[in-house]
The first five atom37 places (N, CA, C, CB, O) and aatype in JSON, in Angstrom:
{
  "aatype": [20, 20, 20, 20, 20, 20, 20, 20, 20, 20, 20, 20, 20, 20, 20, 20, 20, 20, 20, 20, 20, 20, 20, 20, 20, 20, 20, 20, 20, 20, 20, 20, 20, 20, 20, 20, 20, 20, 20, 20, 20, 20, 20, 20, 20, 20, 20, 20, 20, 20, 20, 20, 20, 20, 20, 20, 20, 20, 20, 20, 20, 20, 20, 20, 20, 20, 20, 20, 20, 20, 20, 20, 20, 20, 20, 20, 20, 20, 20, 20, 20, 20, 20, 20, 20, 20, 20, 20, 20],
  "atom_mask": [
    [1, 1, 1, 1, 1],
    [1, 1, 1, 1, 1],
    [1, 1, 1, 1, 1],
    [1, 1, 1, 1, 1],
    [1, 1, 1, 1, 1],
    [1, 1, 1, 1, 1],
    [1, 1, 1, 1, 1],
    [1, 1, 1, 1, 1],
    [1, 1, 1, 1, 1],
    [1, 1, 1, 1, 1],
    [1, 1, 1, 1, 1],
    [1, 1, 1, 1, 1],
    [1, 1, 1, 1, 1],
    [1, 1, 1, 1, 1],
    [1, 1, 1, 1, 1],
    [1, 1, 1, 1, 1],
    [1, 1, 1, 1, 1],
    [1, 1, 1, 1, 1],
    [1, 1, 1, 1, 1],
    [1, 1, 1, 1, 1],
    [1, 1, 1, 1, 1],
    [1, 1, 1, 1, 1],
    [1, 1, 1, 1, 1],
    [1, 1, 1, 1, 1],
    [1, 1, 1, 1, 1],
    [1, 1, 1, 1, 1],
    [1, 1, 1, 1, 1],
    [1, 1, 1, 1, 1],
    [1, 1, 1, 1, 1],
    [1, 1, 1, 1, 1],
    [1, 1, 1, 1, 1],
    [1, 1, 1, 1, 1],
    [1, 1, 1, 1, 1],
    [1, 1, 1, 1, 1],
    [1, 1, 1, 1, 1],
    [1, 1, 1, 1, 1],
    [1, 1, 1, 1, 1],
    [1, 1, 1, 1, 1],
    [1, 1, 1, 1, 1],
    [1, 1, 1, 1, 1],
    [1, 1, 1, 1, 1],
    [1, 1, 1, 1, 1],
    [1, 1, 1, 1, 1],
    [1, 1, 1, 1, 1],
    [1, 1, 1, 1, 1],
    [1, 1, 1, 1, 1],
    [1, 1, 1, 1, 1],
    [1, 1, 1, 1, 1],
    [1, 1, 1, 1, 1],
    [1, 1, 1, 1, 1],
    [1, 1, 1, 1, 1],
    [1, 1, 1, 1, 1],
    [1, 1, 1, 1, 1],
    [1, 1, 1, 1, 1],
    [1, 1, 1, 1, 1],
    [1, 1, 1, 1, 1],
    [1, 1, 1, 1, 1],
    [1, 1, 1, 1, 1],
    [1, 1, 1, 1, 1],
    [1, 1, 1, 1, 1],
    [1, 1, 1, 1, 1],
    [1, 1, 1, 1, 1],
    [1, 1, 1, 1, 1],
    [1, 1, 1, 1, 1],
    [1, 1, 1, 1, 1],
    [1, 1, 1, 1, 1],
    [1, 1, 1, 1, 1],
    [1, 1, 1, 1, 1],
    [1, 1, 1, 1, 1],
    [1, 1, 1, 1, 1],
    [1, 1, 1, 1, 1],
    [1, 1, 1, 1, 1],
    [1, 1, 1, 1, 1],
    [1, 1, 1, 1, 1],
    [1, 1, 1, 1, 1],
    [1, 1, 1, 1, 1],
    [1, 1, 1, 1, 1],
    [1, 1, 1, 1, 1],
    [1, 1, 1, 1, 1],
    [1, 1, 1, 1, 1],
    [1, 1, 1, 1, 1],
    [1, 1, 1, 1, 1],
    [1, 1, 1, 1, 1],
    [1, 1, 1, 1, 1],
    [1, 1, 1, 1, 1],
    [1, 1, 1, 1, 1],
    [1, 1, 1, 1, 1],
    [1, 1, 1, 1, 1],
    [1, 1, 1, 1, 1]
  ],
  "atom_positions": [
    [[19.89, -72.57, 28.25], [19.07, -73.75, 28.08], [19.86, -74.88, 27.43], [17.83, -73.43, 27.26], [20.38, -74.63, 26.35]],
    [[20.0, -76.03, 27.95], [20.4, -76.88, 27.43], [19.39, -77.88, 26.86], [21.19, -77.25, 28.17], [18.38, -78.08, 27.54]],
    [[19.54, -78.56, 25.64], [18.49, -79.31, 24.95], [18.56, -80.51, 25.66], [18.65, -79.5, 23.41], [19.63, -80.94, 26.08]],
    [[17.31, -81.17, 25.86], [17.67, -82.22, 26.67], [16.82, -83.57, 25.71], [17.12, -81.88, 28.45], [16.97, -84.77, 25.91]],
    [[15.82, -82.86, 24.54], [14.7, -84.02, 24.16], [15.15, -84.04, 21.99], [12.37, -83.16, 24.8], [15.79, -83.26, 21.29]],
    [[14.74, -84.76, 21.82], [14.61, -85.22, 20.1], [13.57, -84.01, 19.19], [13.65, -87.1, 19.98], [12.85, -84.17, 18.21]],
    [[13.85, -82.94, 19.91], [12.3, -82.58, 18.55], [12.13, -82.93, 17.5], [12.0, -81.37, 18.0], [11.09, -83.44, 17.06]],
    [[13.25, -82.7, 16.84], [13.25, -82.74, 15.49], [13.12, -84.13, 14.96], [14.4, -82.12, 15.0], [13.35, -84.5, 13.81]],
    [[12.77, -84.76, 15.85], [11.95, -86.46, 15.57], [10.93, -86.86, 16.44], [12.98, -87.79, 15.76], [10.47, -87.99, 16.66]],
    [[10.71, -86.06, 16.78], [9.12, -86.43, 17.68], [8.41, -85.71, 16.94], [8.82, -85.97, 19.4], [8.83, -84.59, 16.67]],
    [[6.99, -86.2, 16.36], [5.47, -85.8, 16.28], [5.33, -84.72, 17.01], [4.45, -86.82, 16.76], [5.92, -84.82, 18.08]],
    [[4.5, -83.23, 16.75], [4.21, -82.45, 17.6], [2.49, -82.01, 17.29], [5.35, -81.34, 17.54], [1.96, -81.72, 16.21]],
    [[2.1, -82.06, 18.19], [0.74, -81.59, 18.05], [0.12, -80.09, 17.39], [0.36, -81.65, 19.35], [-0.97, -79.97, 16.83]],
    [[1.09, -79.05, 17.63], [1.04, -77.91, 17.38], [1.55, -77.55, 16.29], [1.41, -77.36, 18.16], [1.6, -76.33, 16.16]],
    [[2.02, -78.26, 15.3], [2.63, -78.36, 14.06], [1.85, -78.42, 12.59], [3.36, -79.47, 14.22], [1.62, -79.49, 12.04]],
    [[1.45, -77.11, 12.02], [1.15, -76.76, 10.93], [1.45, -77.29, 9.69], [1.4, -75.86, 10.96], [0.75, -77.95, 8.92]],
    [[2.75, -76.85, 9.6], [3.15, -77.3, 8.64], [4.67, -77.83, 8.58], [2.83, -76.43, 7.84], [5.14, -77.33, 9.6]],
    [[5.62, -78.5, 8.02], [6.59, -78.92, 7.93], [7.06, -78.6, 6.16], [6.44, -80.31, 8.55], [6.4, -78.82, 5.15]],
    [[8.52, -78.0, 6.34], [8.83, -77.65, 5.29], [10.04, -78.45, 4.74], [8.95, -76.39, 5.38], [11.05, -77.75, 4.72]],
    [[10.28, -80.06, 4.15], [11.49, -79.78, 4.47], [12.5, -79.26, 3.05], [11.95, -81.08, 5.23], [12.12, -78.7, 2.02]],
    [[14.1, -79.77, 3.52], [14.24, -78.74, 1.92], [14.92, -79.68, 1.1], [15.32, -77.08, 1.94], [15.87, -79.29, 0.41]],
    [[14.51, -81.03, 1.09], [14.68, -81.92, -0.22], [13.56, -82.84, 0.06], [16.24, -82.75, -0.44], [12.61, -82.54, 0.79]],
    [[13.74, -84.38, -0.78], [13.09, -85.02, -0.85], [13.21, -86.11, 0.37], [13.15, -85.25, -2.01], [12.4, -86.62, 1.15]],
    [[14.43, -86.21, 0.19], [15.3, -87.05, 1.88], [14.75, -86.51, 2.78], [17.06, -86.81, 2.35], [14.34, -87.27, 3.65]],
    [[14.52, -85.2, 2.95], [14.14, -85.0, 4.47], [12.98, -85.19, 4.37], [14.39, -83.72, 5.21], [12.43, -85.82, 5.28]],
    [[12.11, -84.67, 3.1], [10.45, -85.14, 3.44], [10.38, -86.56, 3.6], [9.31, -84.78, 2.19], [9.3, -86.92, 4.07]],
    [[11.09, -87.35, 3.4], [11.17, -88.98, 3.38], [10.98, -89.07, 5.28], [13.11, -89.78, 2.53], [9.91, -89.32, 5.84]],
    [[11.87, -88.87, 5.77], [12.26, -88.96, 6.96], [11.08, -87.86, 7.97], [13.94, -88.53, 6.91], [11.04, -87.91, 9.2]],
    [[10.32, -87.08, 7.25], [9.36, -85.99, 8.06], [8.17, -86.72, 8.11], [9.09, -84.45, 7.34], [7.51, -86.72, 9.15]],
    [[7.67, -87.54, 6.76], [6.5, -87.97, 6.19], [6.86, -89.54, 7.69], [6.52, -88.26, 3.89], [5.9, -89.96, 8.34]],
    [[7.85, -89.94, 7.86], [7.65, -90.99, 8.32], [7.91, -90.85, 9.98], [8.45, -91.92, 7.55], [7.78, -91.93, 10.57]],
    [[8.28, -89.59, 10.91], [8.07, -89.37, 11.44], [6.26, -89.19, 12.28], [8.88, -88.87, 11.08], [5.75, -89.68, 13.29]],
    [[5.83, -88.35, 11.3], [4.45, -88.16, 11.69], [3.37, -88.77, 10.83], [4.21, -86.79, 11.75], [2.25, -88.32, 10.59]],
    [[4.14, -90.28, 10.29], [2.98, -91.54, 10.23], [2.49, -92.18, 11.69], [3.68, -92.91, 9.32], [3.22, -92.4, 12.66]],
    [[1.04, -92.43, 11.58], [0.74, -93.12, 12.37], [0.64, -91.99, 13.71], [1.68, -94.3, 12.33], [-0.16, -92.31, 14.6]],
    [[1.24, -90.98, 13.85], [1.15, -90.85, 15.22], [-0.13, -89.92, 15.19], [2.52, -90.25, 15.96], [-0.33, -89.36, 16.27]],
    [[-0.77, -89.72, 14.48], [-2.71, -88.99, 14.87], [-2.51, -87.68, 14.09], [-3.28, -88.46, 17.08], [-3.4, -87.12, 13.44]],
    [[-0.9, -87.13, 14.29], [-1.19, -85.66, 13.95], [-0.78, -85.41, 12.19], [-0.11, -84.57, 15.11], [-0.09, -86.12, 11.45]],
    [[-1.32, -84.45, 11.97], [-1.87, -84.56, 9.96], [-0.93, -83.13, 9.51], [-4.42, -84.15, 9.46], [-1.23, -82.89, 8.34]],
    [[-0.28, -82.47, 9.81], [0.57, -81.07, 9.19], [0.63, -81.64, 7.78], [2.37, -80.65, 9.93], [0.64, -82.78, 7.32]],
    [[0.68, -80.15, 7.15], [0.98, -80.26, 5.72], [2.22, -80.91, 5.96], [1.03, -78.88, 4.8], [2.83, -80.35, 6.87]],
    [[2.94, -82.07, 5.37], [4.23, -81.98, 4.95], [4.46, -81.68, 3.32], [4.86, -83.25, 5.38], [4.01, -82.48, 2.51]],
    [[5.08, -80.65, 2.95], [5.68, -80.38, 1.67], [7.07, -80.05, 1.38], [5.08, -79.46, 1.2], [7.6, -79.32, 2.21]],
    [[7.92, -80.5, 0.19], [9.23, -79.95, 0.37], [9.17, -78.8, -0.04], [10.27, -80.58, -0.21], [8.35, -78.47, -0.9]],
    [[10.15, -77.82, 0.57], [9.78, -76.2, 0.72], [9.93, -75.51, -0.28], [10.48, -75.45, 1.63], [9.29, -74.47, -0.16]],
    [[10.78, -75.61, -1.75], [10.8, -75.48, -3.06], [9.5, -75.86, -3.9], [11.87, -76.2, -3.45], [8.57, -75.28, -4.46]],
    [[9.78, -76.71, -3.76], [8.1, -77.31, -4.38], [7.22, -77.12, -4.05], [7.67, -78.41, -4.42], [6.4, -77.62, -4.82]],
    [[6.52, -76.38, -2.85], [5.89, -75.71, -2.46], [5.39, -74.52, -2.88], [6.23, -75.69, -1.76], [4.25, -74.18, -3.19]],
    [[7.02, -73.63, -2.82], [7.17, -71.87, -2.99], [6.7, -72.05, -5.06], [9.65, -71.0, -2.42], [5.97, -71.25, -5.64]],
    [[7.09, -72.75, -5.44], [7.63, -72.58, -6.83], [6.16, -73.29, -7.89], [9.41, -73.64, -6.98], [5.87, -72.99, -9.05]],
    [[5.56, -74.13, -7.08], [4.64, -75.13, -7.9], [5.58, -76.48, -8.64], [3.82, -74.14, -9.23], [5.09, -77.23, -9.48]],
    [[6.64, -76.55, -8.25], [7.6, -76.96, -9.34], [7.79, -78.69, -8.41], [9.37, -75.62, -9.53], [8.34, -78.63, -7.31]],
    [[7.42, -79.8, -8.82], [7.61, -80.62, -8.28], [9.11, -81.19, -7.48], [7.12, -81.16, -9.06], [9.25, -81.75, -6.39]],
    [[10.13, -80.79, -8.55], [11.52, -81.2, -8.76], [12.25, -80.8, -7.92], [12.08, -80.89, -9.85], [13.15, -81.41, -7.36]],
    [[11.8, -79.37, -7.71], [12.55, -78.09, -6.96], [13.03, -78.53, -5.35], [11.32, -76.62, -6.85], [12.43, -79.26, -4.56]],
    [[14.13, -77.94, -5.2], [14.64, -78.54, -4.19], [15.21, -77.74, -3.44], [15.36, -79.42, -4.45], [14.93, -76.6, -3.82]],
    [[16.25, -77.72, -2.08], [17.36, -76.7, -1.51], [18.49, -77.89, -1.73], [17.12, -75.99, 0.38], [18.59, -79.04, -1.3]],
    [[19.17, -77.2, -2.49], [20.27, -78.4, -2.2], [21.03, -78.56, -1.46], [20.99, -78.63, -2.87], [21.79, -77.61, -1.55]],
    [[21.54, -79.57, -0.27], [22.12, -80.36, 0.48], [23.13, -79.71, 0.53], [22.21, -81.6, 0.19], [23.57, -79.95, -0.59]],
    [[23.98, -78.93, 1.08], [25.28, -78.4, 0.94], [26.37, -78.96, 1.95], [25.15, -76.93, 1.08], [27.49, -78.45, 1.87]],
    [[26.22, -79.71, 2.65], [26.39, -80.49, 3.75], [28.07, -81.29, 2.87], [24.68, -81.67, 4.16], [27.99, -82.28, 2.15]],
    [[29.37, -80.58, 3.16], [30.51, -80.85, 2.62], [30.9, -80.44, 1.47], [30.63, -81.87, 2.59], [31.91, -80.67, 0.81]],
    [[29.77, -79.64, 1.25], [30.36, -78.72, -0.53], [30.7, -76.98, -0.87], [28.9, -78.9, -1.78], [30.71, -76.31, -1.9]],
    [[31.01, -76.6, 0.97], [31.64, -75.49, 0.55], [31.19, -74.59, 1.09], [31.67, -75.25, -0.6], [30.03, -74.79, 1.45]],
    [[31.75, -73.28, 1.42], [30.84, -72.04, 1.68], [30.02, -71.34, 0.52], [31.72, -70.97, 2.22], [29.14, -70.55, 0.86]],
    [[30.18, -71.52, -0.45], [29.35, -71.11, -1.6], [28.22, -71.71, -1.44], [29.86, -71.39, -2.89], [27.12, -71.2, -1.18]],
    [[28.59, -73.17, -1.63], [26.99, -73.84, -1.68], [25.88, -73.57, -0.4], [27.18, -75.58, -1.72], [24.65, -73.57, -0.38]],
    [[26.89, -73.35, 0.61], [25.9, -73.21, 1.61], [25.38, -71.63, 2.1], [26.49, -73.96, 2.77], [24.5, -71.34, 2.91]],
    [[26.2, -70.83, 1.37], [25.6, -69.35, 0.7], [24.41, -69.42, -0.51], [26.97, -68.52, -0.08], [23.41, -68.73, -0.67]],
    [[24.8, -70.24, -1.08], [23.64, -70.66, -1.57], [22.08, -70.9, -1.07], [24.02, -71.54, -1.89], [21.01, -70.36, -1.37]],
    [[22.43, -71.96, -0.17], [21.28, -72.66, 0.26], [20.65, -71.48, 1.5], [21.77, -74.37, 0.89], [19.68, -71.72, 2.23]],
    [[21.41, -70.26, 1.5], [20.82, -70.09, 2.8], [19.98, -68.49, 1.77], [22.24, -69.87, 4.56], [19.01, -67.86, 2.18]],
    [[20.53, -68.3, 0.81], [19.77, -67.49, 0.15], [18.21, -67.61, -0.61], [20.58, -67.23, -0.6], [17.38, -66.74, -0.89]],
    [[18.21, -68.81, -0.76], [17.15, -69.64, -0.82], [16.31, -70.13, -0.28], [17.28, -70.2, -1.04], [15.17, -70.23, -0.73]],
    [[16.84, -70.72, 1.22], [15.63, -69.92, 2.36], [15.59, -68.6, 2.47], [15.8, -70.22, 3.86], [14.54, -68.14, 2.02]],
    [[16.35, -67.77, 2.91], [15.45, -66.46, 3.02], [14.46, -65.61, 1.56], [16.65, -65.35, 3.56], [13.63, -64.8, 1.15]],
    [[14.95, -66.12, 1.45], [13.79, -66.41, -0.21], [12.19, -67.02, 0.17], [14.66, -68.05, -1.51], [11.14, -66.43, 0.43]],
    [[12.51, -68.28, 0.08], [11.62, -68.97, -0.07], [10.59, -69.74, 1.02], [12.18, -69.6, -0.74], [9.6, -70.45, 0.86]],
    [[11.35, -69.23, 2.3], [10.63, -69.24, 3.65], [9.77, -68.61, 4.17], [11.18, -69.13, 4.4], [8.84, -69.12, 4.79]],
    [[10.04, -66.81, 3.91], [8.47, -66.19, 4.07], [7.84, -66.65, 3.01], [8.27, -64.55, 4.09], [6.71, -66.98, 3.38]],
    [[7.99, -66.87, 1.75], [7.1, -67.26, 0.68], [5.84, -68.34, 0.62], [7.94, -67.66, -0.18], [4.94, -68.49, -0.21]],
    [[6.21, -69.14, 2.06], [5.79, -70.54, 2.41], [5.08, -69.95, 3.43], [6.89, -71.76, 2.79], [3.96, -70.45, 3.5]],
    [[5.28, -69.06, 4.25], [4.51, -68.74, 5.15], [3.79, -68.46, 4.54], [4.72, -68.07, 5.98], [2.97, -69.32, 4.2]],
    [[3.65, -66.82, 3.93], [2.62, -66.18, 3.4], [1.86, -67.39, 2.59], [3.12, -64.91, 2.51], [0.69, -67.51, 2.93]],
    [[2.27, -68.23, 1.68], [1.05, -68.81, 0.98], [0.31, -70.08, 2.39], [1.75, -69.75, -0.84], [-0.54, -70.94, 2.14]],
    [[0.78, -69.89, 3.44], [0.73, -71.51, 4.36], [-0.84, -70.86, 5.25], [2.74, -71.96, 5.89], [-1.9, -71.42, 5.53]],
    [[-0.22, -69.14, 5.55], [-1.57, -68.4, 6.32], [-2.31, -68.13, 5.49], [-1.45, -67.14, 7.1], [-3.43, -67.85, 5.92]],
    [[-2.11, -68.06, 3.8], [-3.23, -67.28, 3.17], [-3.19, -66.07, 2.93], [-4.24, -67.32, 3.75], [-4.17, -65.46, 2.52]],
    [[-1.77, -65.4, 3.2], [-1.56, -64.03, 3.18], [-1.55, -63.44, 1.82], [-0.36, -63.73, 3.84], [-1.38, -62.23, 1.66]]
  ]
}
């Protein structure tokens, strides 16, 4: 399959919830799906899992294989965590 369309910037109708994993991306999620009809939770996905406003994934984007061992331990952490509280589980 080759990708041929924008998802990850188009509005989707079938879209629950949106997780993203700082504040930048909720910036850019929240303003995606302004205006276009459809309402998903958007929350950043730390602040979510944690109650913790601040909480974040940090950006690892040029800082290393650590950091981004990091960040990926932290989703698998904190990604079912978002589910389960998102269904009610």
């Amino acid at each position: 399959n080759t990708k041929t369309t924008r998802d990850q910037t188009m509005p989707r109708s079938d879209v629950v919830a949106v997780f993203p994993m700082d504040k930048k991306n909720y910036a850019s999620v929240t303003k995606i799906y302004s205006g276009s009809g459809y309402q998903p939770s958007i929350v950043v996905l730390s602040a979510f899992v944690t109650g913790n406003p601040d909480a974040e994934v940090q950006n690892a984007f040029g800082l290393g294989r650590d950091a981004y061992l990091r960040a990926v331990e932290q989703l698998v952490k904190e990604v079912p965590l978002a589910v389960d509280k998102i269904v009610g589980a």
